[in-house]
PDB file of C-alpha atoms in Angstrom:
ATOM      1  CA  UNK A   1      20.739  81.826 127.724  1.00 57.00           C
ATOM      2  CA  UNK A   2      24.204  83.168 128.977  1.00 68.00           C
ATOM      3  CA  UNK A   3      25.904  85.363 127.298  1.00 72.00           C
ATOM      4  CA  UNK A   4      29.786  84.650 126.331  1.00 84.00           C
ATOM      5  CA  UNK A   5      28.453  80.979 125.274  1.00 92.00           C
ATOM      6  CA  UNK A   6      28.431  79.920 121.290  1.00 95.00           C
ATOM      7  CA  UNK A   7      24.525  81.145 120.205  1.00 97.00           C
ATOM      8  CA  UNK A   8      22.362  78.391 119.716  1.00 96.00           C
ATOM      9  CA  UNK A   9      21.975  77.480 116.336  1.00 96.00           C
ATOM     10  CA  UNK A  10      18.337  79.123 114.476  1.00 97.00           C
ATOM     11  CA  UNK A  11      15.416  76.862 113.862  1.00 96.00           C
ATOM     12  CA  UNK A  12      13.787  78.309 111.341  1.00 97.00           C
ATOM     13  CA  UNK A  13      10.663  77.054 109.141  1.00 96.00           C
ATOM     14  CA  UNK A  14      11.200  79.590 106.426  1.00 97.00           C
ATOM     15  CA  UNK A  15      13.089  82.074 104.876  1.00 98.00           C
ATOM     16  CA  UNK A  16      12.723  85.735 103.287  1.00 97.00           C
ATOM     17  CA  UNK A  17      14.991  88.290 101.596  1.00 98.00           C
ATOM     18  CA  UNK A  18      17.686  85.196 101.585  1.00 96.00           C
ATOM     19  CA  UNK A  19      18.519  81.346 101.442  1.00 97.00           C
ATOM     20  CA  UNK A  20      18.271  79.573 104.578  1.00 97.00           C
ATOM     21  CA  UNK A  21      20.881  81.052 106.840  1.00 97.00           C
ATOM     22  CA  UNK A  22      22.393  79.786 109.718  1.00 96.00           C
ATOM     23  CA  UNK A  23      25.295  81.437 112.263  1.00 96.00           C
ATOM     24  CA  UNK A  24      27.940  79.214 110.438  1.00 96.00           C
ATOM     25  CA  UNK A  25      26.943  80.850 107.408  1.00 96.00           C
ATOM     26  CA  UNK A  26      27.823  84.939 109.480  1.00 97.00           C
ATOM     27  CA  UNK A  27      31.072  83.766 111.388  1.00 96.00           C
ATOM     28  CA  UNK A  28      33.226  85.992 110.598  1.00 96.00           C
ATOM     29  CA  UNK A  29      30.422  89.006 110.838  1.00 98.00           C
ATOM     30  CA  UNK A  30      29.034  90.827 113.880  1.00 98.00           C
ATOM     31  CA  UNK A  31      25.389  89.764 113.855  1.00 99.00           C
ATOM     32  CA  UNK A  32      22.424  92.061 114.970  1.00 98.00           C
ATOM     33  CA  UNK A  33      19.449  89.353 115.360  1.00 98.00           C
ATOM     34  CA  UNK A  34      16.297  90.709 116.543  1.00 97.00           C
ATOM     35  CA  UNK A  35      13.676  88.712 117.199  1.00 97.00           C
ATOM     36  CA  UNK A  36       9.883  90.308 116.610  1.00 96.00           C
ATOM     37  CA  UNK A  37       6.523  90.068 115.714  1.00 95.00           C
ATOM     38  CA  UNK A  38       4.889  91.783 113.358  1.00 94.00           C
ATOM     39  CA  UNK A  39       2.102  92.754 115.449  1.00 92.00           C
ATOM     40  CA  UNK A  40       4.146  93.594 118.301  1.00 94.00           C
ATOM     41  CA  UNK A  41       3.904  97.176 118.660  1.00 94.00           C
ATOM     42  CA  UNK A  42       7.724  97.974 120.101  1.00 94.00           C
ATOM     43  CA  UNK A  43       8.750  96.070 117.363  1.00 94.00           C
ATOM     44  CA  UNK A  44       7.082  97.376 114.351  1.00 94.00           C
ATOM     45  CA  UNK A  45       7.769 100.879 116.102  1.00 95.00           C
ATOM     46  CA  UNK A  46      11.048 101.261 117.910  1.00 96.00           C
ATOM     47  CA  UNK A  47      12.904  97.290 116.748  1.00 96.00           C
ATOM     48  CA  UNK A  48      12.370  96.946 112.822  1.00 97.00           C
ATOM     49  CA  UNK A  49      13.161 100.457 111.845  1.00 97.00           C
ATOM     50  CA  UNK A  50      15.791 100.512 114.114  1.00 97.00           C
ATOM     51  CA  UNK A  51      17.624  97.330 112.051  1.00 97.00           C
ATOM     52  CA  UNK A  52      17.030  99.079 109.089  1.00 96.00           C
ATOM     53  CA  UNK A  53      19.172 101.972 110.375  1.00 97.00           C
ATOM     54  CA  UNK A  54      21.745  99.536 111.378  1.00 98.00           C
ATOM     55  CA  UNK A  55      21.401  97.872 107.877  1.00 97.00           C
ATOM     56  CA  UNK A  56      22.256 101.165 106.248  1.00 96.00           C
ATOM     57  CA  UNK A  57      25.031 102.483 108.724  1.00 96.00           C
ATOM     58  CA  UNK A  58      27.483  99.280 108.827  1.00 97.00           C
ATOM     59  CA  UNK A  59      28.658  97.384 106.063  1.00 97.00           C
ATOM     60  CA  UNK A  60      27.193  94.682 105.359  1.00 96.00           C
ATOM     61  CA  UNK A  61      30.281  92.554 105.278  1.00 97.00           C
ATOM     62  CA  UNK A  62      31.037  93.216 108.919  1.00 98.00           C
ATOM     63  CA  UNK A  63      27.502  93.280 110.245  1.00 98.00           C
ATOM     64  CA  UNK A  64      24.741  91.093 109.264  1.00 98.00           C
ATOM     65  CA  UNK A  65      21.555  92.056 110.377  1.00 98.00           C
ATOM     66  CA  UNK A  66      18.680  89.225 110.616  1.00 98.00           C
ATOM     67  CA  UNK A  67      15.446  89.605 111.380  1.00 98.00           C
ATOM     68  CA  UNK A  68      13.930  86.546 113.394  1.00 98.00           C
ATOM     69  CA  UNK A  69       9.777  86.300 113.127  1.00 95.00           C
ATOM     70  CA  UNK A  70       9.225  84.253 116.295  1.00 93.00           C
ATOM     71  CA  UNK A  71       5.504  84.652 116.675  1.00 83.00           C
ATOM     72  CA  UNK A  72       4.092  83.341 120.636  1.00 81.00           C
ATOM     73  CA  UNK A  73       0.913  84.723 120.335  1.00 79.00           C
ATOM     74  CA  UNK A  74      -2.075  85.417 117.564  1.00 77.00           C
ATOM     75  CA  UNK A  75      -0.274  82.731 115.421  1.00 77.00           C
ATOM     76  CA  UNK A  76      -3.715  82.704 113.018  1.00 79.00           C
ATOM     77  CA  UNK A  77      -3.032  86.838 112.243  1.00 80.00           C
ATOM     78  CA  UNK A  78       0.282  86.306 111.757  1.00 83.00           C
ATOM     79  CA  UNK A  79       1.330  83.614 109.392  1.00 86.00           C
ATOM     80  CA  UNK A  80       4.145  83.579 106.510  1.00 91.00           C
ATOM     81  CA  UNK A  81       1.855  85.136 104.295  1.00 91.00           C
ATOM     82  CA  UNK A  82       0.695  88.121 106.096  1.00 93.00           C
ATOM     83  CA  UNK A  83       4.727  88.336 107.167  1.00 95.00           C
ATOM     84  CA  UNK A  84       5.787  88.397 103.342  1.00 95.00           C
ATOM     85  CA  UNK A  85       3.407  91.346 103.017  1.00 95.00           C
ATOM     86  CA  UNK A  86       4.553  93.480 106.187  1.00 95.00           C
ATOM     87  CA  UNK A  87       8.184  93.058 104.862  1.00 96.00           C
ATOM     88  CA  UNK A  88       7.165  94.018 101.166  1.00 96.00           C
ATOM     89  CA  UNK A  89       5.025  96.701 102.498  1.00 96.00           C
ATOM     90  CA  UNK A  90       7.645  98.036 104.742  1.00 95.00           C
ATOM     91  CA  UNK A  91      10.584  97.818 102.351  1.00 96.00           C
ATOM     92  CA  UNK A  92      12.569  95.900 104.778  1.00 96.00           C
ATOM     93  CA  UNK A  93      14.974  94.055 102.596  1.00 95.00           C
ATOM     94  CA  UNK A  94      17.094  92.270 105.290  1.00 97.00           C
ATOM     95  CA  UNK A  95      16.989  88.572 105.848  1.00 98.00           C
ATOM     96  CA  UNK A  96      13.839  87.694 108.206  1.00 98.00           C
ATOM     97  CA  UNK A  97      13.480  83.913 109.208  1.00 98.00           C
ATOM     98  CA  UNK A  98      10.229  82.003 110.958  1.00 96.00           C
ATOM     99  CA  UNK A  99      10.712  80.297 114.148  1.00 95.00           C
ATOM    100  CA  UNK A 100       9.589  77.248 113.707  1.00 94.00           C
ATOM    101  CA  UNK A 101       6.915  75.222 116.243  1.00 91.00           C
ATOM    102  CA  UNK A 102       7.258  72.201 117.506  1.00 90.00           C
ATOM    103  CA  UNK A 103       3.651  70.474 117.679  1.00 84.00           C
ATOM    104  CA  UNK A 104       1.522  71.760 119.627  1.00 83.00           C
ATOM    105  CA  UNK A 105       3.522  74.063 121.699  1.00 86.00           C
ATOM    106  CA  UNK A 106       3.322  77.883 121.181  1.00 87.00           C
ATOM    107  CA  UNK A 107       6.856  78.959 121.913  1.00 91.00           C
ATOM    108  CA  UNK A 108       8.877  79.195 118.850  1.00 95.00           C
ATOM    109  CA  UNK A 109      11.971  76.936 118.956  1.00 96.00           C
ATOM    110  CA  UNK A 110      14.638  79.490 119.014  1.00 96.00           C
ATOM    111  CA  UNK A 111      12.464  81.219 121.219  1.00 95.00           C
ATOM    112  CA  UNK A 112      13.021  78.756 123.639  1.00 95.00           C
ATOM    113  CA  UNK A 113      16.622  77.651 123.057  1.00 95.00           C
ATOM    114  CA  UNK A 114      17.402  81.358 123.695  1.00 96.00           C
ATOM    115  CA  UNK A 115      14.971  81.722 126.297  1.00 95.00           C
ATOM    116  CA  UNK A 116      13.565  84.907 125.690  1.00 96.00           C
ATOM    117  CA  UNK A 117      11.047  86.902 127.678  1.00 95.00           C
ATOM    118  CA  UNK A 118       8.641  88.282 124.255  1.00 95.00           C
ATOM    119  CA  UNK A 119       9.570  90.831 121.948  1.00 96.00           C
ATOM    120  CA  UNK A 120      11.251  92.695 120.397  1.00 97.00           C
ATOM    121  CA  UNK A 121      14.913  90.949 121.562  1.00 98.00           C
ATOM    122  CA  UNK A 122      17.752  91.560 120.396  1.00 98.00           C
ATOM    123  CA  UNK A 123      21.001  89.575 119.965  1.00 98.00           C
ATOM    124  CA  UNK A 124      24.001  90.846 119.588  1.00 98.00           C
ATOM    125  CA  UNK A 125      26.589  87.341 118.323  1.00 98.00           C
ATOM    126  CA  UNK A 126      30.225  88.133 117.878  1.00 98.00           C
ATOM    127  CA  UNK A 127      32.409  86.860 114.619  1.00 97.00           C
ATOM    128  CA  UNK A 128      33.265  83.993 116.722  1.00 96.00           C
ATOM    129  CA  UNK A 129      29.703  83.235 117.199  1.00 97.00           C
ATOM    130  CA  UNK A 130      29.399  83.846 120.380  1.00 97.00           C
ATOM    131  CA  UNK A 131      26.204  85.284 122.284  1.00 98.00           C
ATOM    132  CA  UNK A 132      27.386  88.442 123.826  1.00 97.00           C
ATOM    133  CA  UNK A 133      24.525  90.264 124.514  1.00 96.00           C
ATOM    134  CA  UNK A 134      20.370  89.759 124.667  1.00 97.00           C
ATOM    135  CA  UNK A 135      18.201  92.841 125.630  1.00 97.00           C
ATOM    136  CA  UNK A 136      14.142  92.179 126.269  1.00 97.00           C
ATOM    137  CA  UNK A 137      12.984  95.827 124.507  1.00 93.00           C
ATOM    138  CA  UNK A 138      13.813  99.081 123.089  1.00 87.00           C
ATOM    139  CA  UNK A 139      17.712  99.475 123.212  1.00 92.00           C
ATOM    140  CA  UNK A 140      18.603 103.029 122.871  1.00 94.00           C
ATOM    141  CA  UNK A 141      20.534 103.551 119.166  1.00 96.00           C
ATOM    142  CA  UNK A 142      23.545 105.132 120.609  1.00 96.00           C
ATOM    143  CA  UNK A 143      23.895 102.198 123.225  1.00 97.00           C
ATOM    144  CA  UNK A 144      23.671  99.418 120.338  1.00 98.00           C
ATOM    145  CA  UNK A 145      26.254 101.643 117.973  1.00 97.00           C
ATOM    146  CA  UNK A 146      28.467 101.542 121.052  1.00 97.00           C
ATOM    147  CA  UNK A 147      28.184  97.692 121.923  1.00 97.00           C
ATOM    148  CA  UNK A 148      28.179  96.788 117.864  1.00 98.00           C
ATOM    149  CA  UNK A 149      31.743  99.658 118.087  1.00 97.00           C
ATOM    150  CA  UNK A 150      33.184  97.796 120.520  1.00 97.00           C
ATOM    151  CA  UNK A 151      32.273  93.936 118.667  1.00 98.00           C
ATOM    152  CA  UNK A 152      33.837  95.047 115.489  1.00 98.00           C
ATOM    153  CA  UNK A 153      36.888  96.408 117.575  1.00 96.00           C
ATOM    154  CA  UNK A 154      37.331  92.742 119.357  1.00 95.00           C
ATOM    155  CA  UNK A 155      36.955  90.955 115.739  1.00 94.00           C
ATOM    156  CA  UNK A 156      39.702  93.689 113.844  1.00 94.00           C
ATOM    157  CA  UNK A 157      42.236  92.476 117.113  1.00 92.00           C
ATOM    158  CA  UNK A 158      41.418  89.147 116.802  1.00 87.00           C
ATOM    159  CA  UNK A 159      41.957  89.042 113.053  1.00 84.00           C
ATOM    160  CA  UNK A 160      45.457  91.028 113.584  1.00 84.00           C
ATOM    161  CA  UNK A 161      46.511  88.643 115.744  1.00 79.00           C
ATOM    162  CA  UNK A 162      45.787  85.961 113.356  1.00 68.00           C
ATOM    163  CA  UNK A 163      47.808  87.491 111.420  1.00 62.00           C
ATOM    164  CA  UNK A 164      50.833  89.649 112.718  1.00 52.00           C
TER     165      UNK A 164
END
């Protein structure tokens, strides 16, 4: 996927901690997106706690942060159930969608249309809904609070414009 391009739109089975979402629905918002598993051990260390501290330093009318359960492997372990657990468990509130399969193949759907390497990923999509960034890993907190600075910075001058 190349950054700069409008995201590809989520296809997502299922929904928690929110109605059906879809980027539409966040234009206007920068959106934080990481993609996980909840048996991935970057993400359940370094990725999910790291949204949460996101979640509590922005507000959450300029940043939206989604989590995106796009399970490629051990599908059997780690089914909507078990997920529904691990995010009551954990406490994390945000919104967390399920890639959904097509039959028969593995790779989650948004998986694919964003061609990602595994997880944790994260996405970082403007207010115009526009991919700008996707990182395979552990971003540092201070890097993402920069990039996420300089997004919010882009959509305040774009709204200005708008209206002089």
């Amino acid at each position: 996927m190349t950054t700069g391009q409008l995201a590809p739109p989520w296809q997502m089975s299922r929904w928690f901690n929110s109605a059906p979402l879809t980027l539409a629905d966040l234009r206007g918002r920068v959106v934080v997106a990481h993609a996980f598993q909840m048996l991935c051990p970057g993400c359940a260390m370094q990725a999910l706690p790291q949204m949460q501290r996101v979640r509590q330093t922005f507000p959450a009318d300029r940043v939206a942060v989604i989590g995106l359960h796009t399970v490629f492997e051990h599908h059997e372990a780690q089914g909507p159930l078990a997920l529904e657990a691990f995010l009551y468990e954990y406490r994390y509130a945000f919104p967390v969608g399920v890639d959904a399969h097509a039959d028969g193949d593995p790779l989650p759907l948004t998986m694919r249309a964003y061609a990602m390497q595994g997880t944790p990923t994260l996405m970082l999509i403007d207010a115009q809904g526009r991919l700008r960034e996707q990182h395979f890993g552990a971003l540092d907190d201070l890097a993402l609070g920069a990039a996420l600075g300089r997004l919010l910075e882009e959509a305040d001058a774009a709204k200005a414009g708008a209206n002089p």
